[in-house]
Amino acid sequence: ESIQEPFQVDESIIHTSTSVGVVIGNLNHLTSSDVLRDADSAMYHAKNSGKSRYVLFDAEMHLAALKRLKIESELRNAIKNHQISVYYQPILDLQTGHVVAFEALSRWFHEELGFISPAEFIPIAEETGLIHEIGLYVLHHSLGKLKYWRTLDERFENIAMSVNVSSQQIENRNLLDEIEMALQENQLPHSALKVEITESLLIENAELAEQLLSELTKRGVKVLMDDFGTGFSALSYLHKFSLSTIKIDRSFIKDMEANDKNMAIVSSIAFMCEKLNLDIIAEGVEEQVHVEILKELSINQAQGFLFSKPVDSEAAFALAQTTNR
């Protein structure tokens, strides 16, 4: 309460608050670092619970912290031993039914823990800096697979590979060279690669992102904005950054036929993109009725469980061969 009292610095009145993590030492704490680690965990719970409060570290947090430490340790081993898999989700042309691209996605199957969701290990990878290694592996592996597919079937010449780029990767000044190297090693043209970024990435690294995306576009690599519509400033980025495509977030596609607001949002996005000469991909398509609505709105590309879940390379190859006859 005393910290919340305003105080003056020069001519400014400053208001602040505090989030406190409290831990009671026990036999599980072998070092001072153990105590600080748990107190830090409790502090972040306080922040995530609305700030201006204290949280006492408890058994549930302890188990969560142990699981997180185990996942982080095992993730390092998984990367080192090439145990991260790459799965592929097709992006289809709704008019022809053909696969026009695959989104490459990292997957982790652990012998003891089983399938570990990307929602669980990707944030840890981002916080620890491991995401750059995962991103590079997915880039090289997926482009290598696309090259292989093209040697087997000439129809894959028209299929591109879409790869996600994280905020931490943007901060790496060598990313452009690494992308170029991956394309050259696999003897693929720049048009074979699509780079997916999120709005949060643009917010956190606006200057670096603008330089990278501009250079990628000059070289012929298309840039996609993922999860469009979920942020606060997405519209302001459409003219500032070199974007070719936006992916409408699945939250707007879901219940589109029964939710007038969702329908209005998707329709408005389609109209806006037509005027801005931007392509659109609808994410999270799960019902045939969604396809019919998207066609009416002249949204011609989509991905989602209606067509296929992310699958391994053999299933992805077979799927594209079947649809692209």
XYZ file of C-alpha atoms in Angstrom:
325
model
C 0.000 0.000 0.000
C 2.824 2.389 0.805
C 4.462 1.717 -2.572
C 1.222 2.705 -4.327
C 1.410 6.185 -2.837
C 2.336 8.650 -5.643
C 5.650 10.429 -5.405
C 7.263 13.306 -7.239
C 10.378 13.251 -9.403
C 11.294 16.755 -10.583
C 7.960 18.050 -11.924
C 6.388 14.644 -12.609
C 4.053 12.686 -10.346
C 4.926 8.983 -10.469
C 2.477 6.170 -9.723
C 3.775 2.650 -9.282
C 2.770 -0.706 -7.846
C 4.526 -3.888 -6.790
C 4.166 -7.595 -7.449
C 5.681 -9.810 -4.768
C 6.575 -13.475 -4.863
C 6.937 -15.162 -1.497
C 8.555 -18.536 -0.851
C 8.966 -20.358 2.449
C 12.209 -22.293 2.506
C 12.049 -26.073 2.843
C 14.174 -29.182 2.267
C 13.639 -28.910 -1.488
C 15.743 -25.747 -1.505
C 19.346 -26.889 -1.558
C 20.831 -23.544 -2.602
C 19.951 -19.866 -2.486
C 19.326 -20.056 -6.243
C 16.541 -22.589 -5.603
C 14.826 -20.129 -3.254
C 15.156 -17.238 -5.697
C 13.884 -19.380 -8.581
C 10.673 -20.254 -6.743
C 10.171 -16.702 -5.478
C 10.592 -15.492 -9.053
C 7.974 -17.969 -10.234
C 5.534 -16.754 -7.566
C 6.219 -13.142 -8.557
C 5.263 -13.853 -12.184
C 2.066 -15.487 -10.975
C 1.339 -12.253 -9.119
C 1.918 -10.233 -12.297
C -0.219 -12.545 -14.400
C -2.999 -12.360 -11.812
C -3.389 -8.617 -12.248
C -0.333 -7.133 -10.495
C -0.376 -5.086 -7.265
C -0.469 -8.206 -5.105
C 1.635 -10.924 -3.534
C 1.515 -14.655 -4.260
C 2.804 -17.404 -1.997
C 4.686 -20.155 -3.808
C 2.807 -23.453 -3.371
C 3.095 -27.134 -4.265
C 1.239 -26.686 -7.553
C 3.690 -24.018 -8.666
C 6.538 -26.249 -7.544
C 5.324 -29.099 -9.743
C 4.823 -26.703 -12.657
C 8.330 -25.315 -12.155
C 9.827 -28.816 -12.056
C 7.955 -29.769 -15.223
C 9.129 -26.617 -16.951
C 12.750 -27.278 -15.960
C 12.445 -30.846 -17.222
C 10.932 -29.717 -20.522
C 13.654 -27.118 -20.991
C 16.374 -29.663 -20.304
C 14.792 -32.305 -22.515
C 14.194 -29.748 -25.265
C 17.895 -28.954 -25.397
C 18.617 -32.660 -25.807
C 15.881 -33.044 -28.403
C 17.360 -30.255 -30.525
C 20.874 -31.632 -30.136
C 19.782 -35.153 -31.112
C 17.459 -34.037 -33.953
C 14.338 -35.311 -32.195
C 12.150 -32.387 -33.257
C 9.903 -33.442 -36.133
C 8.512 -31.308 -38.940
C 4.857 -31.744 -39.851
C 3.048 -30.143 -42.757
C -0.434 -28.650 -43.001
C -1.698 -28.023 -46.543
C -2.997 -24.707 -47.797
C -5.561 -25.255 -50.553
C -6.925 -23.277 -53.463
C -10.685 -23.414 -52.864
C -11.517 -23.057 -56.556
C -9.391 -25.964 -57.811
C -9.000 -28.013 -54.633
C -5.240 -28.122 -55.259
C -2.587 -27.819 -52.571
C -0.706 -24.563 -53.255
C 1.537 -24.563 -50.190
C 2.367 -26.336 -46.955
C 2.911 -24.683 -43.592
C 5.887 -26.340 -41.866
C 5.296 -26.872 -38.144
C 7.571 -28.232 -35.412
C 6.364 -31.225 -33.406
C 7.949 -32.995 -30.438
C 7.265 -36.566 -29.392
C 9.064 -37.445 -26.158
C 9.648 -41.092 -25.212
C 8.623 -40.514 -21.591
C 6.345 -37.461 -21.709
C 4.621 -38.358 -24.984
C 3.388 -35.641 -27.338
C 4.342 -32.208 -26.035
C 2.168 -29.469 -27.443
C 3.866 -26.612 -29.310
C 1.850 -24.306 -27.056
C 3.912 -25.727 -24.193
C 7.423 -26.004 -25.613
C 7.526 -23.089 -28.083
C 7.176 -20.382 -25.352
C 9.988 -22.079 -23.408
C 12.090 -22.195 -26.573
C 11.465 -18.483 -27.109
C 12.383 -17.518 -23.557
C 15.567 -19.596 -23.568
C 16.718 -18.623 -27.073
C 16.329 -22.182 -28.363
C 13.690 -21.043 -30.835
C 16.367 -19.888 -33.276
C 17.812 -23.390 -33.553
C 14.344 -24.894 -33.952
C 13.430 -22.308 -36.577
C 16.569 -22.982 -38.613
C 16.021 -26.721 -38.421
C 12.421 -26.380 -39.649
C 13.567 -24.044 -42.454
C 16.307 -26.352 -43.742
C 14.350 -29.574 -43.249
C 11.145 -28.353 -44.915
C 12.950 -26.812 -47.905
C 14.964 -30.009 -48.286
C 11.735 -31.978 -48.302
C 10.198 -29.654 -50.890
C 13.265 -30.079 -53.093
C 12.955 -33.861 -52.793
C 9.259 -33.765 -53.652
C 10.007 -31.713 -56.749
C 12.460 -34.335 -57.973
C 9.723 -36.965 -57.627
C 6.811 -35.059 -59.131
C 6.958 -32.006 -61.399
C 3.573 -30.820 -60.123
C 5.301 -29.766 -56.891
C 7.014 -26.979 -58.830
C 3.886 -24.924 -58.104
C 3.796 -25.721 -54.380
C 5.549 -23.433 -51.882
C 6.714 -23.953 -48.317
C 5.516 -21.578 -45.594
C 7.808 -21.227 -42.558
C 7.215 -19.296 -39.334
C 9.790 -16.773 -38.130
C 9.906 -15.768 -34.459
C 10.736 -12.459 -32.829
C 14.048 -13.847 -31.561
C 15.010 -14.895 -35.094
C 14.334 -11.379 -36.359
C 16.851 -10.082 -33.822
C 19.523 -12.328 -35.326
C 21.316 -10.212 -37.914
C 22.284 -13.357 -39.860
C 18.717 -14.481 -40.521
C 18.596 -13.159 -44.083
C 21.857 -14.930 -44.942
C 20.582 -18.121 -43.322
C 17.400 -18.020 -45.391
C 19.433 -17.403 -48.530
C 21.761 -20.304 -47.680
C 18.840 -22.686 -47.119
C 17.386 -21.836 -50.531
C 20.743 -22.155 -52.287
C 21.604 -25.469 -50.627
C 18.359 -26.921 -51.912
C 18.572 -25.181 -55.302
C 15.170 -23.610 -54.829
C 13.989 -20.236 -56.168
C 12.921 -17.528 -53.739
C 9.320 -18.045 -54.816
C 9.406 -21.509 -53.199
C 9.491 -19.943 -49.722
C 6.876 -18.008 -47.785
C 7.758 -16.425 -44.450
C 5.044 -16.151 -41.797
C 5.261 -13.481 -39.112
C 2.898 -12.337 -36.368
C 1.755 -8.875 -35.423
C 3.488 -9.143 -32.037
C 6.763 -9.658 -33.891
C 6.232 -6.398 -35.772
C 5.439 -4.566 -32.548
C 8.531 -5.826 -30.731
C 10.992 -5.451 -33.613
C 9.480 -2.876 -35.957
C 12.718 -1.471 -37.371
C 14.500 -4.812 -37.837
C 11.335 -6.413 -39.204
C 10.805 -3.652 -41.733
C 14.349 -4.076 -43.080
C 14.139 -7.865 -43.263
C 10.683 -8.045 -44.837
C 11.565 -5.396 -47.398
C 14.680 -7.318 -48.446
C 12.835 -10.640 -48.576
C 10.171 -9.110 -50.798
C 12.798 -7.646 -53.132
C 14.287 -11.109 -53.534
C 10.927 -12.719 -54.309
C 10.081 -14.313 -50.955
C 6.451 -13.661 -50.029
C 5.704 -12.476 -46.484
C 2.505 -13.499 -44.685
C 0.998 -11.934 -41.561
C -0.379 -14.720 -39.377
C -3.359 -14.472 -36.983
C -4.568 -11.264 -38.622
C -7.202 -9.380 -36.658
C -6.240 -10.523 -33.171
C -4.000 -7.551 -32.339
C -4.616 -3.870 -31.822
C -2.528 -2.362 -34.590
C -2.769 -4.799 -37.500
C -4.260 -2.248 -39.904
C -1.392 0.178 -39.420
C 1.090 -2.483 -40.556
C -0.538 -3.228 -43.897
C 0.960 -0.175 -45.574
C 4.154 0.062 -43.522
C 5.544 -3.433 -44.061
C 6.167 -5.458 -47.207
C 3.354 -7.989 -46.926
C 1.852 -10.099 -49.696
C -0.727 -12.136 -47.788
C -2.716 -12.056 -44.573
C -4.028 -15.102 -42.764
C -7.409 -14.488 -41.139
C -7.354 -15.872 -37.613
C -9.420 -18.972 -36.944
C -11.430 -17.171 -34.256
C -13.205 -15.198 -36.999
C -13.785 -18.231 -39.242
C -15.333 -20.272 -36.440
C -19.150 -19.965 -36.339
C -18.961 -17.532 -39.235
C -22.282 -18.751 -40.629
C -24.084 -18.213 -37.306
C -22.291 -15.126 -36.011
C -23.129 -11.883 -37.801
C -20.156 -10.073 -36.250
C -17.690 -12.696 -37.449
C -19.231 -12.610 -40.910
C -19.016 -8.824 -41.026
C -15.354 -8.867 -39.947
C -14.337 -11.488 -42.519
C -16.277 -9.704 -45.244
C -14.623 -6.386 -44.369
C -11.168 -7.956 -44.387
C -11.845 -9.489 -47.792
C -12.968 -6.126 -49.213
C -9.989 -4.302 -47.727
C -7.467 -6.838 -49.042
C -8.959 -6.666 -52.509
C -8.409 -2.907 -52.552
C -4.874 -3.294 -51.178
C -4.033 -6.098 -53.621
C -3.276 -8.530 -50.797
C -3.920 -12.264 -50.921
C -5.901 -13.927 -48.126
C -5.708 -17.317 -46.453
C -8.476 -18.364 -44.070
C -7.221 -20.389 -41.099
C -9.116 -22.927 -39.034
C -11.599 -24.052 -41.691
C -13.444 -27.035 -40.213
C -16.858 -27.046 -41.899
C -17.899 -27.248 -45.548
C -20.225 -24.299 -44.989
C -17.115 -22.206 -44.258
C -15.777 -23.066 -47.700
C -18.960 -21.918 -49.416
C -18.976 -18.628 -47.530
C -15.297 -17.995 -48.272
C -15.873 -18.617 -51.974
C -18.732 -16.107 -51.974
C -16.367 -13.563 -50.419
C -13.714 -14.331 -53.084
C -11.329 -15.734 -50.458
C -9.680 -18.460 -52.471
C -7.140 -20.054 -50.122
C -7.657 -21.837 -46.814
C -6.227 -24.332 -44.374
C -7.792 -26.272 -41.543
C -8.861 -29.666 -40.233
C -11.562 -29.939 -42.914
C -8.765 -30.551 -45.397
C -6.068 -32.057 -43.171
C -4.411 -31.816 -39.789
C -0.640 -31.289 -39.807
C 0.818 -34.582 -41.062
C 4.242 -36.121 -41.603
C 6.118 -35.727 -44.882
C 4.927 -38.988 -46.447
C 1.262 -38.202 -45.789
C 1.749 -34.618 -47.011
C 3.311 -35.829 -50.266
C 0.492 -38.326 -50.846
C -2.145 -35.703 -50.075
C -0.743 -33.225 -52.603
C -0.451 -35.920 -55.262
C -4.100 -36.853 -54.725
C -5.513 -33.327 -54.785
C -3.314 -31.960 -57.587
C -4.154 -34.533 -60.246
